[in-house]
mmCIF file of C-alpha atoms in Angstrom:
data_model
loop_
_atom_site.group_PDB
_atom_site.id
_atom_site.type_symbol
_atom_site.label_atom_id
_atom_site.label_comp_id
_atom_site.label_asym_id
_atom_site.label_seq_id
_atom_site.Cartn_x
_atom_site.Cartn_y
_atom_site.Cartn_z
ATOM 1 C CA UNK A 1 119.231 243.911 148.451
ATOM 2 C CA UNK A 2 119.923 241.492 145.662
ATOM 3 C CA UNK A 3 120.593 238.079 146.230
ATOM 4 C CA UNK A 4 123.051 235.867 143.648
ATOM 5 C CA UNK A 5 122.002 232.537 142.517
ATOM 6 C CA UNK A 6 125.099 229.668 142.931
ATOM 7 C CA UNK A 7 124.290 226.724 141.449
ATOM 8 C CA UNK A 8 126.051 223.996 143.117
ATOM 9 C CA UNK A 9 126.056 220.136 142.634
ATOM 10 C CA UNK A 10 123.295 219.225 144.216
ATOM 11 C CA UNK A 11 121.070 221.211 142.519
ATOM 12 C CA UNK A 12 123.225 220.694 139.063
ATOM 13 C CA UNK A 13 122.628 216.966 139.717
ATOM 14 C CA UNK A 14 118.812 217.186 140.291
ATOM 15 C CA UNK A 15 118.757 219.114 137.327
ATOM 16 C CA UNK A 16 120.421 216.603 134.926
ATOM 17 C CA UNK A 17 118.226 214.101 136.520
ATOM 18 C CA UNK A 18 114.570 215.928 135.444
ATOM 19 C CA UNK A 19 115.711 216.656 131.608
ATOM 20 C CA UNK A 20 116.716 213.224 131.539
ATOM 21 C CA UNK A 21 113.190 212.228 132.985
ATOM 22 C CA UNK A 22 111.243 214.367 130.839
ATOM 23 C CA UNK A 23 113.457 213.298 127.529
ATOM 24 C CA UNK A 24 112.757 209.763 128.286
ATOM 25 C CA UNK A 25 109.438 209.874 128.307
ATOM 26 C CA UNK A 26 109.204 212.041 125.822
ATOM 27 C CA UNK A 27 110.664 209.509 123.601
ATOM 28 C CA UNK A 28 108.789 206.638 125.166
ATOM 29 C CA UNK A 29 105.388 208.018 124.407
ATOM 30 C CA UNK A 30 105.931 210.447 121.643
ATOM 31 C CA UNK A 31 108.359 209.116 119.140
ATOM 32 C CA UNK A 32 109.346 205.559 119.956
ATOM 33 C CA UNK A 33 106.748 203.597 117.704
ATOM 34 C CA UNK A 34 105.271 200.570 119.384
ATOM 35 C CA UNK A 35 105.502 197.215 117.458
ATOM 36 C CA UNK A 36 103.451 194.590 117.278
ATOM 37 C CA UNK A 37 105.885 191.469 116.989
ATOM 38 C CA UNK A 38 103.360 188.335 116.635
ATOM 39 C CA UNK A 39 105.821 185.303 116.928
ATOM 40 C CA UNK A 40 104.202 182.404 114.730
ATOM 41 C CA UNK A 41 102.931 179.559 116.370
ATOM 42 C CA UNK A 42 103.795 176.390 115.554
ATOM 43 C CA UNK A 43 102.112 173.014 116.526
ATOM 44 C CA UNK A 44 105.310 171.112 118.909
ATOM 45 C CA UNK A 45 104.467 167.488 120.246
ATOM 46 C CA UNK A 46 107.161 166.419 122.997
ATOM 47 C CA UNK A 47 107.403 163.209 125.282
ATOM 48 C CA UNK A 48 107.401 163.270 129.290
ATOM 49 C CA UNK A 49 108.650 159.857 130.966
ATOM 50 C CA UNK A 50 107.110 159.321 134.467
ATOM 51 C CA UNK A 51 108.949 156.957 136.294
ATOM 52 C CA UNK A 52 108.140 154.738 138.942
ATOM 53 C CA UNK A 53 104.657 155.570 139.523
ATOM 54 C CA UNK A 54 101.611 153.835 141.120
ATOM 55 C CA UNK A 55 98.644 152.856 138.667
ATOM 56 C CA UNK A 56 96.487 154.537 140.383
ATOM 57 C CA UNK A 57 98.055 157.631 139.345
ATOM 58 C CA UNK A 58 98.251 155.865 135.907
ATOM 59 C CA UNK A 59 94.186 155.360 135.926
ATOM 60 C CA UNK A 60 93.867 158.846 135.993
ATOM 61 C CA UNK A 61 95.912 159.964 133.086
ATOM 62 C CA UNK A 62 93.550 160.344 130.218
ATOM 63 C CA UNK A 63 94.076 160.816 126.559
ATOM 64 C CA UNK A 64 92.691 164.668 125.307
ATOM 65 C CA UNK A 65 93.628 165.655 129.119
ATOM 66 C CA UNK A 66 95.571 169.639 129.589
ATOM 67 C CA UNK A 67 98.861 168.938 131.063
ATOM 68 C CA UNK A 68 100.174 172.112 133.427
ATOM 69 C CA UNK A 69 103.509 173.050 134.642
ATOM 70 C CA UNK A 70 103.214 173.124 138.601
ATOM 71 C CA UNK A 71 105.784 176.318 138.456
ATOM 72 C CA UNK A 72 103.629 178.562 136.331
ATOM 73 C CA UNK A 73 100.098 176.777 136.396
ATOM 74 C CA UNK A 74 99.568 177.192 132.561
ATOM 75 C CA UNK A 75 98.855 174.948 130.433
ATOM 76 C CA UNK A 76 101.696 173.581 128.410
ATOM 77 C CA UNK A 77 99.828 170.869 126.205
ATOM 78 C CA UNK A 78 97.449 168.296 125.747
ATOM 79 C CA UNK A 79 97.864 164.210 126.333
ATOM 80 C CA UNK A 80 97.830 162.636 123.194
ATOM 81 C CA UNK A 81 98.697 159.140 123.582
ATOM 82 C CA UNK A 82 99.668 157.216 126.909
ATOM 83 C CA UNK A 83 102.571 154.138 126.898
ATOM 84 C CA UNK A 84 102.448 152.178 130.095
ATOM 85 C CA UNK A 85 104.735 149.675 131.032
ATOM 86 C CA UNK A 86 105.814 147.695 134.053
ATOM 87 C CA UNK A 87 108.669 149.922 136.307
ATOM 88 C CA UNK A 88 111.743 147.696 136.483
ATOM 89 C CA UNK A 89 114.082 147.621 139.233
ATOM 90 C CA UNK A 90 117.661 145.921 139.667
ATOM 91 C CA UNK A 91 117.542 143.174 142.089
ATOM 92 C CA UNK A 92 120.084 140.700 143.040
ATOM 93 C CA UNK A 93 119.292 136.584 143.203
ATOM 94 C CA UNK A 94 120.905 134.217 145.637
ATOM 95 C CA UNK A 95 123.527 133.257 143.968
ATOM 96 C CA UNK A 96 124.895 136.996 143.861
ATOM 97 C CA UNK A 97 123.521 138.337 140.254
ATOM 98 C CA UNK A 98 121.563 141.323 139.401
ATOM 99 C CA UNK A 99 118.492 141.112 137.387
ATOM 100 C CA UNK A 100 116.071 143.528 136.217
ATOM 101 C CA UNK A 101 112.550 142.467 137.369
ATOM 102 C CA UNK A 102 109.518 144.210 137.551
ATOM 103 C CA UNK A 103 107.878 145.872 140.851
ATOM 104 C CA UNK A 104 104.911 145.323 142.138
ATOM 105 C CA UNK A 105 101.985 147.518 141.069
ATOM 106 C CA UNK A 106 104.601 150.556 139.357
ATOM 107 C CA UNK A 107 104.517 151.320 136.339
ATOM 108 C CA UNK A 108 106.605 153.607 133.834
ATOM 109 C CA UNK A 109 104.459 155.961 131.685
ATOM 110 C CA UNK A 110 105.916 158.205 128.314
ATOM 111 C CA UNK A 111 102.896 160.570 127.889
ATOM 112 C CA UNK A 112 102.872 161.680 124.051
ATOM 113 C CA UNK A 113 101.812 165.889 124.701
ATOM 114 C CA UNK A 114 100.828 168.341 121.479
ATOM 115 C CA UNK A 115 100.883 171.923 121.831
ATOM 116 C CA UNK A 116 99.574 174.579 119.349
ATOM 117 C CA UNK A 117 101.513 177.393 121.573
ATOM 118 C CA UNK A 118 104.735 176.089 120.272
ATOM 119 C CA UNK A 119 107.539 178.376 118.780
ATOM 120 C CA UNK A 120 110.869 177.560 117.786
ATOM 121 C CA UNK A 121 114.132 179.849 117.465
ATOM 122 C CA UNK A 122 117.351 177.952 116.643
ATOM 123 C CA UNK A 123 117.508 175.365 118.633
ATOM 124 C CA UNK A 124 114.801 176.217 121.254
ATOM 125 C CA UNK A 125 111.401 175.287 121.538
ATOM 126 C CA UNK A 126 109.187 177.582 123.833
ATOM 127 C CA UNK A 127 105.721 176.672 124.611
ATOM 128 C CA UNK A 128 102.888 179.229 125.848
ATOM 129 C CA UNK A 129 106.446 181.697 125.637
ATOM 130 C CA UNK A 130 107.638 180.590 129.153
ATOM 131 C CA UNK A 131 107.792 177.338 129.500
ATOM 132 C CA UNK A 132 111.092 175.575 127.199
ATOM 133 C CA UNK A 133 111.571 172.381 126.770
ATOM 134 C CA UNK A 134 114.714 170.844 127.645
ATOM 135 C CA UNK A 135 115.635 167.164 126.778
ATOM 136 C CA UNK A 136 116.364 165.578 129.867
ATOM 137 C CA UNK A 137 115.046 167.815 132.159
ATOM 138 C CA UNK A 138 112.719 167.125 134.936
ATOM 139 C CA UNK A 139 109.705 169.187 136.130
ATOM 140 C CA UNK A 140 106.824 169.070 137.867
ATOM 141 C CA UNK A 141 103.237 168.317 136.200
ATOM 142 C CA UNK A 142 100.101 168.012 136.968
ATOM 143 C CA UNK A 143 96.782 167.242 135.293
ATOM 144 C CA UNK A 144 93.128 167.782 136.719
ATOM 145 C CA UNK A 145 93.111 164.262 138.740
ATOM 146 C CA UNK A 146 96.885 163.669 139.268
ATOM 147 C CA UNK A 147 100.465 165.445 140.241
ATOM 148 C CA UNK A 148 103.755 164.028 139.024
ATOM 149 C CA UNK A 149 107.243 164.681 138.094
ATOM 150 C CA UNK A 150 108.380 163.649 134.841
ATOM 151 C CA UNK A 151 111.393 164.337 132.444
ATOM 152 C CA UNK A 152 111.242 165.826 128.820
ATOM 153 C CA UNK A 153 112.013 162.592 127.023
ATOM 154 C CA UNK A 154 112.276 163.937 123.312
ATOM 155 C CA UNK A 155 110.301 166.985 120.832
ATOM 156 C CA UNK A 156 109.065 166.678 117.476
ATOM 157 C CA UNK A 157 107.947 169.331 115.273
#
């Protein structure tokens, strides 16, 4: 008693699907050549403007400090200078007009940062290859002593 063989789609469709799985990696680890792409790394300094902030958070913001990203914990740079002035807010006199005057015990900070993770494609700067910079954008930091949000403010090269 001899028994014929049918192939039907099922089994035609399984069958596609292995010789597809075997030629793929067959060309992944046999002929594909890996490449070692090192992407140069150039030194980027950037500003960050904190806004409205207490000086005790001010205090401890130290020159030579690692800034991190709170969204990735790495470390994106390092504090290179700190400008701290008095946080102004619009307030309005008795006689109806607004002034800018300065609040009580705030202050405004624009933290100079240097990276040596830097690269730059176009019109894109990248630092430690996740994190890019944005002009205007705001994100959350943190140091070892303090936790802020602050906006990209401007990048040099």
């Amino acid at each position: 008693m001899k028994k014929n063989f049918r192939l039907n789609w099922v089994d035609l469709l399984i069958l596609v699907l292995m010789v597809g799985l075997v030629a793929g990696t067959y060309m992944k680890f046999r002929v594909s050549k890996t490449t070692n792409v090192v992407e140069p790394q150039t030194p980027i300094t950037y500003q960050v403007q904190i806004t409205n902030i207490r000086k005790t958070t001010v205090d401890a913001l130290r020159e030579g400090d690692a800034l991190f990203d709170d969204d990735s914990g790495r470390k994106i740079g390092t504090i290179r200078s700190i400008e701290a002035t008095p946080a102004l807010t619009l307030a309005v006199d008795t006689e109806g007009v607004y002034h800018m005057t300065e609040t009580d015990d705030r202050y405004d900070v624009i933290l100079t940062v240097e990276t040596k993770e830097g690269s730059i494609s176009g019109n894109t700067y990248t630092v430690a290859r996740i994190y890019t910079l944005n002009i205007g954008s705001f994100r959350d930091f943190h140091t070892k002593y303090s936790t802020w949000q602050g906006r990209i403010w401007g990048i040099e090269r």
